[in-house]
Phi, psi and omega in degrees: 000128182293147178279122182256171176301325180295321178296317180296318179298316180297315180299321179295319178296316180296322178295319178297316177299318181295314180296320178294321176300322178303316183278004169275350181226326185302317180296333177288312190283341181295337181290334184298307180288337180272351191303313183296321179294319178295318182297320179295321182285315185269339175073084176211171188271178181299325180301314179293325177300316178297327182294332179300326178268323188268341178300315175300328179294320175299319180293331174300318177287315182296326184267359184297316183285314174300327179297322178298320178294318180299319179296318178295327184276317187246357181090155184292320183289319177297319179295317180296318181297310179297321182292319179294321178297313179299318179300314183293315183292316180295320178296318180297316183290343176302330179291350179253001186299126181278342183205177183298320184295318177295320179297316179292323178297316179292324177296320178295318177298318177300318179297323177296321177298315179294325178300323179283330177293324188302311177276344181290320182298311176302325179293329182275332183303318180298330180271325182276339188237055178297125180090348177217045181298315182298318179296316179300319180295313182291331179292315181287331175293321175299322176299320177301314181296317179293327176298321176297318180294316180297313183295313185266329187268332185253352184296311182289312184280338187242302188289312185298316176298331182286344181240032176057037176059031178260115180294329179293313179295324179300316179294321179297309182296321184296329188272339187299317182303332180299326180292334181288342179283333190304311181299332181294331183293342183249024172293142181303330182292348180258015182299310179065185180279130182285144176283135178303145183299330182281347184288127178220144178286136177276154177285156181295156173269106186287355175268000183285112182298319182294326178299318179289324177295312180294321178297319178295319179297317178295318180297316180296316182292312183291322178297320179295314183293307183292324178297315180293323175299316184292322188252011181298322179300317179292321179298314181290324178297323178298328180266010184060039180236030184302328180292346182266007186299312183296319178295316181296314179295326178300305183288325179302316183273333177294329179299332178297322181294314179301317180294322180291326177294318177302317180290329176298324184274322192226034185301314183299318180293318181296318183293343178272003176292124179301137177057037184303311184296322179292321179298318181296319176296322177298323176297320176301315182298313179297318183292314180295323175299320178297322178296332178281325192244334188287157177291163183305324184297338184264355190295316182295318178298319178294318179299318178297317179299316179296318180296316179297320179296318180292325177293316177301319179295316181296313180297319179300312184291328177292328182275331191299316184307320180288340181273325187259355181224163172293163181305318180295317182284334181298321180296318179295317180298315182295317181299315179293320180298314180295320180299311180294311186297316185280335171295315176298322181292342173272313188293316186293313175297329177296316176298322178298320177294320177297317179298322179295315180296319184288326183267337183081011179220140179293340179300328177294321177295318176297325178298323177296315178298319180296315181297319181296318177297321178297321179291326182283333187305309180292332181295322186259009186305319183255017180295130180290144181232013175202166182284000000 
């Protein structure tokens, strides 16, 4: 079949969605492998180290509702452009931070930018991808997963050696490509159908049981994933495996890509699995218990299992609102779910860091992650996962 202009246009749109998805996660995850080096230079405790990875996650929750208003006021494309610019500049300036407070402030600004990108992309997919909305959605989610892998898995073995082991230069270099995406967002071919001026996103219904179930599931999964990324160095050091940090983070984050590819191919079938969300939380419980008790030889395998489970959970939850609700109600459900889930994904690893500092052992932090998953399991037991 000959390649037409329509095929080229579609491929370009999918590539843009994928690249934008990459920068919805890569700037967050790059802090995990650089964390110990940053901590040694600036001098702070494990709690602050965890905040470098989890503070942007908190901003994802805090910024979910204002982002919905921005999209209604300025449009999805305008919001996405401004948000991507803020994300790139704040991420870049982290490399110049003179102290912990400046670093955390810039990290929070970066998180707000990503928070606005998160609901803008789903709003644009329907306009940019007529006839292939599902493909467009799974492509940018796959970009998110690969962004996690690039940020956490490739920083130590690839990026850091290329910049003479300087964490500051690594952050500067890492952020520049995001700026190159910006002019592409305003190509005429991406105009799409304009949203009516009267159209505005409604606020979530806080009495919605399913919103709280999905938010708890997202919070448990994201807290486990981001928490383990943040504290993986401490966990391995406790086991006298510090030299394995780059390898462990590589496979831990690469597993996300494999899970997202599976969901691209078989999302509908997977979502019809009875008690899917509860099963995934049960995998978290088994995995975190394994990190506490299993021998060193099993740690990488357990980490891969946990990462794949969290990726499956994220893709499932991102897809679910459109399956279980009408289009108008799906937006309200998703906004509330992201707000609840990402606030929890910040708070729980922060508590884990406090527990680690107070006890002097990473096992206490793992215990916090384990307890939170156990508490969430009965809440989401009957959560629907298909139409």
